[in-house]
Amino acid sequence: MQNERGEKIGSSGFHFLSTVPTTNTATAKFTIGTTLVNDAPSQITSKSSMGRKENRSSYRFLDMEVSSATQPWLVSQWRDMEWTEEQRTNLMKTVSSYRPSCGEVTRAQVLLLGPVGAGKSSFISSVQSVFNGRVTNRAMVGSFSSSFTKKLQPFNIHGQKGEDPTGVVLCDIMGLSDGEMTGLTLHDVLSVIKGHVPEGHKFSPSHPVTCETVGYVRRPSLQDQIHCVVFVVDASKVISYPKGLSTTFQQLREHISDLGVHQVALLTHVDKVCPDTAKDVTNVYKSNIIQEVMNKAGALLGMSTSYIVPVKNYSSELNLDVNTDVLLLHAVDHILQ
């Protein structure tokens, strides 16, 4: 399919022109969400004030065009990040040694909320993999249109071998939808946050949580409650999510704020929207693409981008990568802070 300028576009309306230098004639091929896009490199030729011709690489993504005289990424990071083995070790120590300051709470309970397929379960498995020293999949991950996770499942993040569990618990839950017929209801989400829902409860839109629900916690303690909510959104689907989902996010954030619970967000699958980050995750904070997508995610959630961090989950990899570990651990540290 082509637009009025003769450019190829995917069925979802994505535009993606390769970010490789224009001297490279290879055709770029990337999968963006569910849309396969094939586009040749785009070249913009202009004359400088000295009369020289300048080649400028250009790309379009998420209906945004970015062009620069050099590369579509920045020379320096737009967020400070150290990509070293030492940083990885320090972050692991920080997360491992974390303990809630409140005496009534021994573990900080973090609830991950997001659309089906956003990467909630994958994030939990990826964080566990970092501490296990190998890629594991304790939190079952699905790739279906409906949510694989149906129950409220808390996962303890265990320290390295021989160490006690960390002071953080990541709670997986059924995916959100743009309505209340196929996904979690607002009522059930708030019941979880307040601590009324027992571990292992299976959610169903047709059977909302009530005081008659088996295992219902009538007088939840502070330990039973959720202490931080993490919204999870897929970078490759930010603008293709249905409008109703944005409304769902807004309603959730308002009610959660009324409960005094902190909120942050994860931007997953950043490697799917930026080919340079896919090759080298250390480019994540140099990428103009990811910075723009993060702004779109902030608009979707109604949240400042200072509360949003990008992550790359382990999926098909068999071995851990130091830089991917650093990005994941930084996200956990951001949540704990």
Coordinates of C-alpha atoms in Angstrom, one line a residue:
M1 CA 0.0 0.0 0.0
Q2 CA 1.3 3.5 -0.8
N3 CA 0.5 7.0 0.4
E4 CA 0.1 10.1 -1.8
R5 CA 3.9 10.5 -2.0
G6 CA 4.4 7.0 -3.3
E7 CA 5.9 5.6 -0.1
K8 CA 5.2 2.1 1.1
I9 CA 3.3 1.9 4.3
G10 CA 2.0 -1.0 6.4
S11 CA -1.6 -1.9 6.9
S12 CA -1.6 -0.2 10.3
G13 CA -0.3 3.1 8.8
F14 CA 3.3 2.8 10.1
H15 CA 6.0 4.5 8.1
F16 CA 9.5 3.3 8.4
L17 CA 12.4 4.4 6.2
S18 CA 15.8 2.8 7.0
T19 CA 18.1 4.6 9.4
V20 CA 21.2 3.1 7.7
P21 CA 23.5 5.5 5.9
T22 CA 22.3 6.4 2.4
T23 CA 25.5 4.9 0.9
N24 CA 24.2 1.5 1.8
T25 CA 21.8 0.2 -0.8
A26 CA 20.5 -2.8 1.1
T27 CA 16.8 -2.9 1.7
A28 CA 15.8 -2.6 5.3
K29 CA 13.4 -5.1 6.7
F30 CA 11.9 -4.9 10.2
T31 CA 8.9 -6.2 11.9
I32 CA 7.0 -3.5 13.7
G33 CA 4.3 -4.9 15.9
T34 CA 2.4 -7.2 13.5
T35 CA 3.2 -5.1 10.4
L36 CA 6.1 -6.2 8.1
V37 CA 7.6 -3.2 6.5
N38 CA 10.1 -3.2 3.6
D39 CA 11.5 0.1 2.5
A40 CA 14.6 1.2 0.8
P41 CA 16.8 3.8 2.4
S42 CA 15.6 7.4 1.9
Q43 CA 18.0 10.1 0.9
I44 CA 17.6 13.9 1.3
T45 CA 20.0 15.9 -0.7
S46 CA 20.4 19.6 0.1
K47 CA 22.9 22.4 -0.5
S48 CA 24.7 23.9 2.4
S49 CA 25.6 27.6 2.7
M50 CA 29.0 26.7 1.1
G51 CA 27.3 25.2 -1.9
R52 CA 28.3 21.6 -1.0
K53 CA 25.7 18.9 -1.4
E54 CA 24.9 17.2 1.9
N55 CA 23.3 13.8 2.3
R56 CA 20.9 13.5 5.2
S57 CA 19.4 10.2 6.4
S58 CA 15.7 10.4 7.0
Y59 CA 13.1 8.0 8.5
R60 CA 9.4 8.1 9.4
F61 CA 8.0 6.2 12.3
L62 CA 4.7 6.5 14.1
D63 CA 3.7 9.3 11.6
M64 CA 6.7 11.3 12.7
E65 CA 9.6 12.3 10.4
V66 CA 13.1 12.9 11.7
S67 CA 16.0 13.8 9.6
S68 CA 19.5 14.8 10.6
A69 CA 22.7 15.7 8.8
T70 CA 24.5 12.7 10.3
Q71 CA 22.6 9.9 12.0
P72 CA 19.1 9.6 13.6
W73 CA 20.6 9.3 17.1
L74 CA 22.3 11.7 19.5
V75 CA 26.0 11.9 20.2
S76 CA 25.4 11.8 23.9
Q77 CA 22.7 10.0 25.9
W78 CA 19.6 11.9 26.9
R79 CA 19.7 10.0 30.1
D80 CA 22.9 9.1 32.0
M81 CA 23.6 5.4 32.0
E82 CA 26.8 3.4 32.6
W83 CA 27.1 0.2 30.6
T84 CA 29.6 -1.8 32.5
E85 CA 30.0 -5.0 34.3
E86 CA 30.6 -3.0 37.5
Q87 CA 27.3 -1.1 37.1
R88 CA 25.5 -4.4 36.6
T89 CA 27.1 -5.7 39.8
N90 CA 26.2 -2.5 41.7
L91 CA 22.6 -2.6 40.6
M92 CA 22.2 -6.2 41.6
K93 CA 23.5 -5.4 45.0
T94 CA 21.1 -2.4 45.3
V95 CA 18.1 -4.5 44.4
S96 CA 19.2 -7.5 46.5
S97 CA 19.8 -5.4 49.6
Y98 CA 16.5 -3.5 49.3
R99 CA 14.2 -3.7 52.2
P100 CA 11.0 -1.6 52.8
S101 CA 11.5 1.1 55.4
C102 CA 8.1 0.4 57.0
G103 CA 8.2 -2.1 59.8
E104 CA 4.8 -3.5 58.9
V105 CA 6.0 -4.5 55.4
T106 CA 8.7 -7.1 54.7
R107 CA 8.3 -7.1 50.9
A108 CA 7.3 -4.3 48.5
Q109 CA 4.5 -5.6 46.3
V110 CA 4.7 -4.3 42.7
L111 CA 1.7 -4.8 40.4
L112 CA 2.4 -4.9 36.6
L113 CA -0.6 -3.6 34.6
G114 CA -0.8 -3.5 30.8
P115 CA -2.5 -4.7 27.6
V116 CA -2.3 -8.3 26.5
G117 CA 1.1 -9.0 25.0
A118 CA 2.8 -5.8 26.4
G119 CA 5.5 -7.9 28.1
K120 CA 4.5 -8.0 31.8
S121 CA 5.3 -11.7 32.2
S122 CA 8.4 -11.4 30.0
F123 CA 9.7 -8.6 32.2
I124 CA 9.3 -10.7 35.4
S125 CA 11.1 -13.7 33.7
S126 CA 13.8 -11.4 32.4
V127 CA 14.5 -9.9 35.9
Q128 CA 14.5 -13.4 37.4
S129 CA 17.0 -14.5 34.7
V130 CA 19.4 -11.8 35.7
F131 CA 19.5 -13.0 39.2
N132 CA 19.6 -16.7 38.2
G133 CA 22.6 -16.2 36.0
R134 CA 20.8 -17.8 33.0
V135 CA 17.8 -17.2 30.9
T136 CA 14.7 -18.7 32.6
N137 CA 11.0 -18.6 32.1
R138 CA 9.3 -19.0 35.5
A139 CA 6.5 -16.5 34.6
M140 CA 4.6 -18.2 31.8
V141 CA 4.7 -16.1 28.7
G142 CA 2.1 -16.2 25.9
S143 CA 1.8 -14.8 22.4
F144 CA -1.9 -14.9 22.0
S145 CA -4.5 -12.3 21.4
S146 CA -6.1 -13.1 24.7
S147 CA -4.2 -12.9 28.0
F148 CA -2.2 -16.0 28.9
T149 CA -2.1 -14.9 32.5
K150 CA -5.5 -15.3 34.2
K151 CA -4.6 -15.4 37.9
L152 CA -3.0 -13.0 40.4
Q153 CA 0.5 -14.4 40.6
P154 CA 3.2 -12.9 42.8
F155 CA 6.9 -13.7 42.0
N156 CA 9.6 -13.3 44.6
I157 CA 12.8 -12.0 43.1
H158 CA 15.5 -14.3 44.5
G159 CA 19.0 -13.0 45.1
Q160 CA 22.0 -14.8 43.6
K161 CA 22.8 -18.3 44.7
G162 CA 22.8 -18.7 48.4
E163 CA 21.2 -15.3 49.1
D164 CA 17.8 -14.6 50.6
P165 CA 14.9 -13.4 48.4
T166 CA 15.0 -9.6 47.7
G167 CA 12.5 -7.3 49.3
V168 CA 10.5 -6.9 46.2
V169 CA 7.7 -9.0 44.8
L170 CA 6.5 -8.6 41.2
C171 CA 2.8 -9.4 40.7
D172 CA 1.6 -10.6 37.4
I173 CA -2.1 -10.3 36.4
M174 CA -4.5 -10.6 33.5
G175 CA -4.0 -8.1 30.7
L176 CA -6.1 -5.0 30.2
S177 CA -8.4 -4.3 27.3
D178 CA -10.1 -1.3 25.9
G179 CA -13.3 -2.4 27.4
E180 CA -14.5 -4.5 30.4
M181 CA -15.8 -7.5 28.5
T182 CA -12.5 -9.3 27.7
G183 CA -10.0 -8.1 30.2
L184 CA -9.6 -6.9 33.8
T185 CA -12.3 -4.6 35.1
L186 CA -11.5 -1.4 37.0
H187 CA -13.3 -2.8 40.0
D188 CA -11.1 -5.9 40.1
V189 CA -7.8 -3.9 39.6
L190 CA -8.7 -1.7 42.6
S191 CA -9.6 -4.7 44.7
V192 CA -6.2 -6.1 44.0
I193 CA -4.4 -2.9 44.9
K194 CA -6.4 -2.6 48.1
G195 CA -5.3 -6.1 49.1
H196 CA -8.7 -7.8 49.0
V197 CA -7.8 -10.4 46.3
P198 CA -6.2 -13.7 47.4
E199 CA -3.1 -15.0 45.6
G200 CA -4.0 -17.3 42.8
H201 CA -7.5 -15.8 42.2
K202 CA -8.7 -16.4 38.6
F203 CA -10.2 -13.4 37.1
S204 CA -13.3 -13.3 34.9
P205 CA -15.2 -10.2 33.7
S206 CA -18.5 -12.0 34.3
H207 CA -17.6 -12.8 37.9
P208 CA -16.1 -9.6 39.6
V209 CA -14.5 -9.8 42.9
T210 CA -16.9 -9.4 45.8
C211 CA -16.9 -10.1 49.5
E212 CA -18.3 -13.5 48.7
T213 CA -15.3 -14.4 46.5
V214 CA -13.4 -17.4 47.8
G215 CA -10.4 -16.3 49.9
Y216 CA -11.6 -12.6 49.8
V217 CA -9.5 -10.6 52.3
R218 CA -11.9 -8.5 54.3
R219 CA -9.4 -6.6 56.4
P220 CA -6.2 -6.5 54.4
S221 CA -3.0 -5.5 56.1
L222 CA -0.5 -3.1 54.7
Q223 CA 1.5 -6.1 53.5
D224 CA -1.5 -7.5 51.6
Q225 CA -1.8 -4.3 49.6
I226 CA 0.0 -3.2 46.4
H227 CA 2.7 -0.6 47.1
C228 CA 3.6 0.4 43.5
V229 CA 1.8 0.0 40.2
V230 CA 3.9 -0.3 37.0
F231 CA 2.1 0.3 33.7
V232 CA 3.6 -1.8 30.8
V233 CA 3.2 -0.7 27.2
D234 CA 4.6 -2.1 24.0
A235 CA 6.7 0.5 22.1
S236 CA 5.8 -1.0 18.8
K237 CA 2.1 -0.6 19.4
V238 CA 1.9 2.8 21.2
I239 CA -0.1 4.5 18.5
S240 CA -2.0 1.4 17.3
Y241 CA -3.6 0.7 20.7
P242 CA -7.4 1.4 20.5
K243 CA -8.5 4.7 21.8
G244 CA -10.5 3.1 24.6
L245 CA -7.3 1.8 26.1
S246 CA -6.1 5.4 26.7
T247 CA -9.4 6.1 28.6
T248 CA -8.8 2.9 30.6
F249 CA -5.3 4.1 31.6
Q250 CA -6.6 7.5 32.5
Q251 CA -9.3 6.1 34.7
L252 CA -7.0 3.7 36.4
R253 CA -4.4 6.4 37.1
E254 CA -7.0 8.7 38.7
H255 CA -8.3 6.0 41.0
I256 CA -4.9 4.7 41.9
S257 CA -3.7 8.2 42.7
D258 CA -6.7 8.6 45.0
L259 CA -5.4 5.5 46.9
G260 CA -2.0 7.2 47.3
V261 CA -0.2 4.4 45.4
H262 CA 2.9 5.3 43.4
Q263 CA 2.9 4.8 39.6
V264 CA 5.7 4.3 37.0
A265 CA 5.8 2.8 33.5
L266 CA 7.9 0.4 31.4
L267 CA 8.3 0.8 27.6
T268 CA 8.9 -2.7 26.3
H269 CA 10.0 -4.0 22.9
V270 CA 12.2 -0.9 22.2
D271 CA 14.4 -3.2 20.1
K272 CA 11.4 -3.6 17.7
V273 CA 11.1 0.1 16.9
C274 CA 14.8 1.1 16.7
P275 CA 17.1 -1.1 14.6
D276 CA 20.2 0.5 16.1
T277 CA 19.0 -0.5 19.6
A278 CA 18.2 -4.0 18.4
K279 CA 21.8 -4.3 17.3
D280 CA 23.2 -2.7 20.5
V281 CA 21.0 -1.9 23.5
T282 CA 23.4 0.8 24.7
N283 CA 22.0 3.0 21.9
V284 CA 18.6 3.1 23.7
Y285 CA 19.2 6.5 25.3
K286 CA 20.8 7.9 22.1
S287 CA 17.9 7.1 19.9
N288 CA 15.6 9.9 18.7
I289 CA 13.1 7.2 17.7
I290 CA 12.8 5.8 21.2
Q291 CA 12.7 9.3 22.7
E292 CA 9.7 10.2 20.4
V293 CA 8.0 6.9 21.2
M294 CA 8.4 7.5 24.9
N295 CA 6.7 10.9 24.4
K296 CA 3.8 9.1 22.7
A297 CA 3.6 6.6 25.6
G298 CA 3.5 9.5 28.1
A299 CA 0.5 10.9 26.2
L300 CA -1.2 7.5 26.1
L301 CA -0.8 7.1 29.9
G302 CA -1.2 10.7 30.9
M303 CA 2.2 10.4 32.6
S304 CA 5.4 12.4 32.6
T305 CA 8.2 10.7 30.7
S306 CA 10.4 11.0 33.8
Y307 CA 8.4 8.1 35.2
I308 CA 8.8 5.9 32.1
V309 CA 11.8 3.7 31.5
P310 CA 12.6 1.6 28.4
V311 CA 13.4 -2.1 28.7
K312 CA 14.4 -5.0 26.5
N313 CA 13.1 -8.3 27.7
Y314 CA 14.8 -11.6 27.0
S315 CA 12.8 -13.6 24.5
S316 CA 14.6 -15.8 22.0
E317 CA 18.1 -15.4 23.6
L318 CA 19.8 -18.3 25.3
N319 CA 22.5 -16.4 27.1
L320 CA 22.5 -13.2 29.2
D321 CA 23.9 -10.0 28.0
V322 CA 25.5 -7.5 30.4
N323 CA 24.0 -4.4 28.8
T324 CA 20.5 -5.9 28.7
D325 CA 20.9 -6.8 32.3
V326 CA 21.9 -3.2 33.2
L327 CA 18.7 -1.9 31.4
L328 CA 16.5 -4.4 33.3
L329 CA 18.1 -3.8 36.7
H330 CA 17.9 0.0 36.2
A331 CA 14.1 -0.4 35.6
V332 CA 13.8 -2.4 38.9
D333 CA 15.8 0.2 40.7
H334 CA 13.6 3.0 39.2
I335 CA 10.5 1.1 40.6
L336 CA 12.1 0.8 44.0
Q337 CA 13.1 4.4 44.2

